PDB file of C-alpha atoms in Angstrom:
ATOM      1  CA  GLN A   1     -23.447  -5.979 -23.485  1.00 82.00           C
ATOM      2  CA  VAL A   2     -19.882  -4.174 -22.919  1.00 89.00           C
ATOM      3  CA  GLN A   3     -19.543  -0.871 -22.254  1.00 93.00           C
ATOM      4  CA  LEU A   4     -16.254   0.312 -22.418  1.00 95.00           C
ATOM      5  CA  ILE A   5     -15.173   4.064 -21.247  1.00 96.00           C
ATOM      6  CA  GLN A   6     -11.922   6.416 -22.686  1.00 97.00           C
ATOM      7  CA  SER A   7     -10.387   8.620 -21.079  1.00 96.00           C
ATOM      8  CA  GLY A   8      -6.822  10.549 -21.073  1.00 95.00           C
ATOM      9  CA  GLY A   9      -6.108  11.583 -24.462  1.00 93.00           C
ATOM     10  CA  GLY A  10      -4.979  15.039 -24.762  1.00 97.00           C
ATOM     11  CA  VAL A  11      -3.411  18.104 -25.765  1.00 97.00           C
ATOM     12  CA  VAL A  12       1.031  17.338 -25.736  1.00 98.00           C
ATOM     13  CA  GLN A  13       4.047  18.605 -26.796  1.00 98.00           C
ATOM     14  CA  ALA A  14       6.263  16.312 -29.900  1.00 98.00           C
ATOM     15  CA  GLY A  15       8.448  13.904 -26.879  1.00 98.00           C
ATOM     16  CA  GLY A  16       5.847  14.022 -24.722  1.00 98.00           C
ATOM     17  CA  SER A  17       4.048  11.143 -22.676  1.00 98.00           C
ATOM     18  CA  LEU A  18      -0.188  10.606 -22.656  1.00 98.00           C
ATOM     19  CA  ARG A  19      -1.965   7.310 -21.301  1.00 98.00           C
ATOM     20  CA  LEU A  20      -5.535   6.476 -22.391  1.00 98.00           C
ATOM     21  CA  SER A  21      -7.373   4.107 -20.087  1.00 97.00           C
ATOM     22  CA  CYS A  22     -10.539   1.908 -21.314  1.00 96.00           C
ATOM     23  CA  ALA A  23     -12.891   0.365 -18.162  1.00 94.00           C
ATOM     24  CA  ALA A  24     -14.997  -1.610 -19.538  1.00 92.00           C
ATOM     25  CA  SER A  25     -18.040  -2.475 -18.233  1.00 88.00           C
ATOM     26  CA  THR A  26     -19.721  -6.015 -18.656  1.00 78.00           C
ATOM     27  CA  VAL A  27     -23.036  -8.073 -17.370  1.00 71.00           C
ATOM     28  CA  THR A  28     -20.531 -10.990 -16.691  1.00 69.00           C
ATOM     29  CA  SER A  29     -17.383  -9.246 -15.100  1.00 66.00           C
ATOM     30  CA  GLU A  30     -15.942 -11.218 -17.950  1.00 76.00           C
ATOM     31  CA  GLU A  31     -11.901  -9.893 -18.649  1.00 84.00           C
ATOM     32  CA  TYR A  32     -12.739  -9.804 -22.551  1.00 91.00           C
ATOM     33  CA  PRO A  33      -9.615  -9.693 -25.036  1.00 94.00           C
ATOM     34  CA  MET A  34      -9.347  -5.653 -25.948  1.00 95.00           C
ATOM     35  CA  ALA A  35      -7.240  -3.080 -28.452  1.00 97.00           C
ATOM     36  CA  TRP A  36      -6.025   0.263 -29.521  1.00 98.00           C
ATOM     37  CA  PHE A  37      -7.601   1.735 -32.909  1.00 98.00           C
ATOM     38  CA  ARG A  38      -6.395   5.856 -33.828  1.00 98.00           C
ATOM     39  CA  GLN A  39      -8.424   7.409 -36.699  1.00 98.00           C
ATOM     40  CA  PHE A  40      -6.447  10.551 -38.143  1.00 96.00           C
ATOM     41  CA  PRO A  41      -9.341  12.693 -40.230  1.00 92.00           C
ATOM     42  CA  GLY A  42     -11.063  10.991 -43.955  1.00 94.00           C
ATOM     43  CA  GLN A  43      -9.462   7.783 -42.725  1.00 96.00           C
ATOM     44  CA  GLU A  44      -9.925   3.833 -41.931  1.00 97.00           C
ATOM     45  CA  ARG A  45      -8.701   3.567 -38.701  1.00 97.00           C
ATOM     46  CA  GLU A  46      -5.836   2.379 -37.312  1.00 97.00           C
ATOM     47  CA  PHE A  47      -4.585  -0.544 -35.579  1.00 98.00           C
ATOM     48  CA  VAL A  48      -2.526   0.266 -32.671  1.00 98.00           C
ATOM     49  CA  ALA A  49      -2.219  -2.326 -30.107  1.00 98.00           C
ATOM     50  CA  TYR A  50      -3.602  -5.500 -28.614  1.00 98.00           C
ATOM     51  CA  ILE A  51      -3.194  -7.046 -25.479  1.00 96.00           C
ATOM     52  CA  SER A  52      -5.050 -10.503 -24.624  1.00 95.00           C
ATOM     53  CA  ARG A  53      -6.893 -11.468 -21.455  1.00 92.00           C
ATOM     54  CA  SER A  54      -4.568 -12.606 -19.314  1.00 91.00           C
ATOM     55  CA  GLY A  55      -2.280  -9.908 -20.582  1.00 93.00           C
ATOM     56  CA  GLY A  56       0.080 -12.320 -21.248  1.00 94.00           C
ATOM     57  CA  LYS A  57      -0.043 -11.629 -25.310  1.00 95.00           C
ATOM     58  CA  THR A  58       0.474  -8.140 -26.643  1.00 97.00           C
ATOM     59  CA  GLU A  59       0.474  -7.369 -30.719  1.00 97.00           C
ATOM     60  CA  TYR A  60       1.492  -3.428 -31.300  1.00 98.00           C
ATOM     61  CA  GLY A  61       1.641  -1.948 -35.170  1.00 98.00           C
ATOM     62  CA  GLU A  62       3.673  -1.260 -36.892  1.00 97.00           C
ATOM     63  CA  PRO A  63       4.113   3.373 -36.351  1.00 98.00           C
ATOM     64  CA  VAL A  64       4.211   3.268 -32.363  1.00 98.00           C
ATOM     65  CA  LYS A  65       6.161   0.129 -31.342  1.00 98.00           C
ATOM     66  CA  GLY A  66       8.861   1.447 -29.440  1.00 98.00           C
ATOM     67  CA  ARG A  67       6.686   3.651 -27.935  1.00 98.00           C
ATOM     68  CA  PHE A  68       3.688   2.132 -27.158  1.00 98.00           C
ATOM     69  CA  THR A  69       3.128   0.004 -24.257  1.00 98.00           C
ATOM     70  CA  ILE A  70      -0.646  -1.909 -23.324  1.00 98.00           C
ATOM     71  CA  SER A  71      -1.132  -3.078 -20.172  1.00 97.00           C
ATOM     72  CA  ARG A  72      -4.078  -3.966 -18.347  1.00 95.00           C
ATOM     73  CA  ALA A  73      -5.424  -4.411 -14.093  1.00 92.00           C
ATOM     74  CA  ASN A  74      -7.908  -7.084 -14.564  1.00 80.00           C
ATOM     75  CA  ALA A  75      -8.562  -6.090 -10.442  1.00 82.00           C
ATOM     76  CA  LYS A  76      -9.799  -2.861 -12.748  1.00 81.00           C
ATOM     77  CA  SER A  77     -11.094  -4.049 -15.824  1.00 87.00           C
ATOM     78  CA  THR A  78      -9.484  -1.173 -17.204  1.00 93.00           C
ATOM     79  CA  VAL A  79      -6.923  -1.743 -20.393  1.00 96.00           C
ATOM     80  CA  TYR A  80      -4.128   1.912 -20.587  1.00 97.00           C
ATOM     81  CA  LEU A  81      -2.723   2.725 -23.389  1.00 98.00           C
ATOM     82  CA  GLN A  82       0.964   4.157 -22.418  1.00 98.00           C
ATOM     83  CA  MET A  83       2.307   6.998 -25.253  1.00 98.00           C
ATOM     84  CA  ASN A  84       5.630   7.932 -24.814  1.00 98.00           C
ATOM     85  CA  SER A  85       7.930  10.249 -27.459  1.00 98.00           C
ATOM     86  CA  LEU A  86       5.595  11.302 -28.942  1.00 98.00           C
ATOM     87  CA  LYS A  87       4.426  12.713 -33.121  1.00 98.00           C
ATOM     88  CA  PRO A  88       2.950  14.864 -34.542  1.00 97.00           C
ATOM     89  CA  GLU A  89       1.623  12.497 -36.460  1.00 97.00           C
ATOM     90  CA  ASP A  90       0.426  10.695 -34.185  1.00 98.00           C
ATOM     91  CA  THR A  91      -2.173  12.638 -33.455  1.00 98.00           C
ATOM     92  CA  ALA A  92      -6.193  11.340 -34.041  1.00 98.00           C
ATOM     93  CA  VAL A  93      -8.607   9.828 -32.269  1.00 98.00           C
ATOM     94  CA  TYR A  94      -8.205   6.882 -30.368  1.00 98.00           C
ATOM     95  CA  TYR A  95     -10.319   4.399 -29.575  1.00 98.00           C
ATOM     96  CA  CYS A  96     -11.011   1.594 -27.389  1.00 97.00           C
ATOM     97  CA  ALA A  97     -12.579  -1.361 -28.999  1.00 97.00           C
ATOM     98  CA  ALA A  98     -13.496  -5.059 -26.137  1.00 95.00           C
ATOM     99  CA  ASP A  99     -13.986  -8.287 -28.031  1.00 92.00           C
ATOM    100  CA  SER A 100     -16.764 -11.051 -27.070  1.00 88.00           C
ATOM    101  CA  VAL A 101     -16.589 -13.330 -29.160  1.00 88.00           C
ATOM    102  CA  GLY A 102     -13.043 -14.798 -28.301  1.00 85.00           C
ATOM    103  CA  TYR A 103     -11.719 -14.919 -31.726  1.00 87.00           C
ATOM    104  CA  VAL A 104      -8.339 -16.346 -32.544  1.00 87.00           C
ATOM    105  CA  ALA A 105      -6.020 -15.131 -34.863  1.00 88.00           C
ATOM    106  CA  ALA A 106      -2.252 -15.609 -36.370  1.00 89.00           C
ATOM    107  CA  SER A 107      -3.345 -11.022 -36.668  1.00 91.00           C
ATOM    108  CA  TYR A 108      -5.292  -9.132 -33.958  1.00 93.00           C
ATOM    109  CA  SER A 109      -4.981  -6.372 -36.528  1.00 94.00           C
ATOM    110  CA  SER A 110      -8.281  -6.096 -37.472  1.00 95.00           C
ATOM    111  CA  THR A 111     -11.432  -3.915 -35.902  1.00 95.00           C
ATOM    112  CA  ASP A 112     -13.636  -6.617 -37.598  1.00 95.00           C
ATOM    113  CA  LEU A 113     -12.221  -9.481 -34.489  1.00 95.00           C
ATOM    114  CA  PHE A 114     -14.385  -6.196 -31.760  1.00 96.00           C
ATOM    115  CA  ASN A 115     -17.431  -5.680 -31.187  1.00 94.00           C
ATOM    116  CA  TYR A 116     -17.609  -3.884 -28.579  1.00 95.00           C
ATOM    117  CA  TRP A 117     -16.422  -0.106 -28.504  1.00 97.00           C
ATOM    118  CA  GLY A 118     -15.627   3.008 -26.960  1.00 97.00           C
ATOM    119  CA  ARG A 119     -16.498   6.200 -28.082  1.00 97.00           C
ATOM    120  CA  GLY A 120     -13.033   7.916 -29.221  1.00 97.00           C
ATOM    121  CA  THR A 121     -10.811  10.525 -27.061  1.00 97.00           C
ATOM    122  CA  GLN A 122      -9.169  12.825 -29.514  1.00 98.00           C
ATOM    123  CA  VAL A 123      -4.634  13.082 -29.207  1.00 98.00           C
ATOM    124  CA  THR A 124      -2.971  16.152 -30.661  1.00 98.00           C
ATOM    125  CA  VAL A 125       0.713  16.313 -30.777  1.00 98.00           C
ATOM    126  CA  SER A 126       2.143  20.191 -31.526  1.00 97.00           C
ATOM    127  CA  SER A 127       5.525  20.861 -33.134  1.00 93.00           C
TER     128      SER A 127
END
């Protein structure tokens, strides 16, 4: 069983920065591959970023490449999403997700690869 506790988010002006955190609580203290997705009203969740168990592999969605950075602090079982140069179109509910199965895939952009989810946090970017 994995619990994902999200923090961060809020309201920021365009061009500003925010950092999201996702703390994972696991029965075995095992580290899992994790990701961030976001959801716009009335739409499916969109892939934002992925990080492997060790942090050695990352993947980003095209809309955020060069602006967002995913990282992890395994000693704290926490994954971060640093969001810079924010745009109004980044406004969404952001979810962190964990993969306890250990899928191996060419891309980790599918929600199907993650079986635990945080409750979501709102990010609003004003113009």
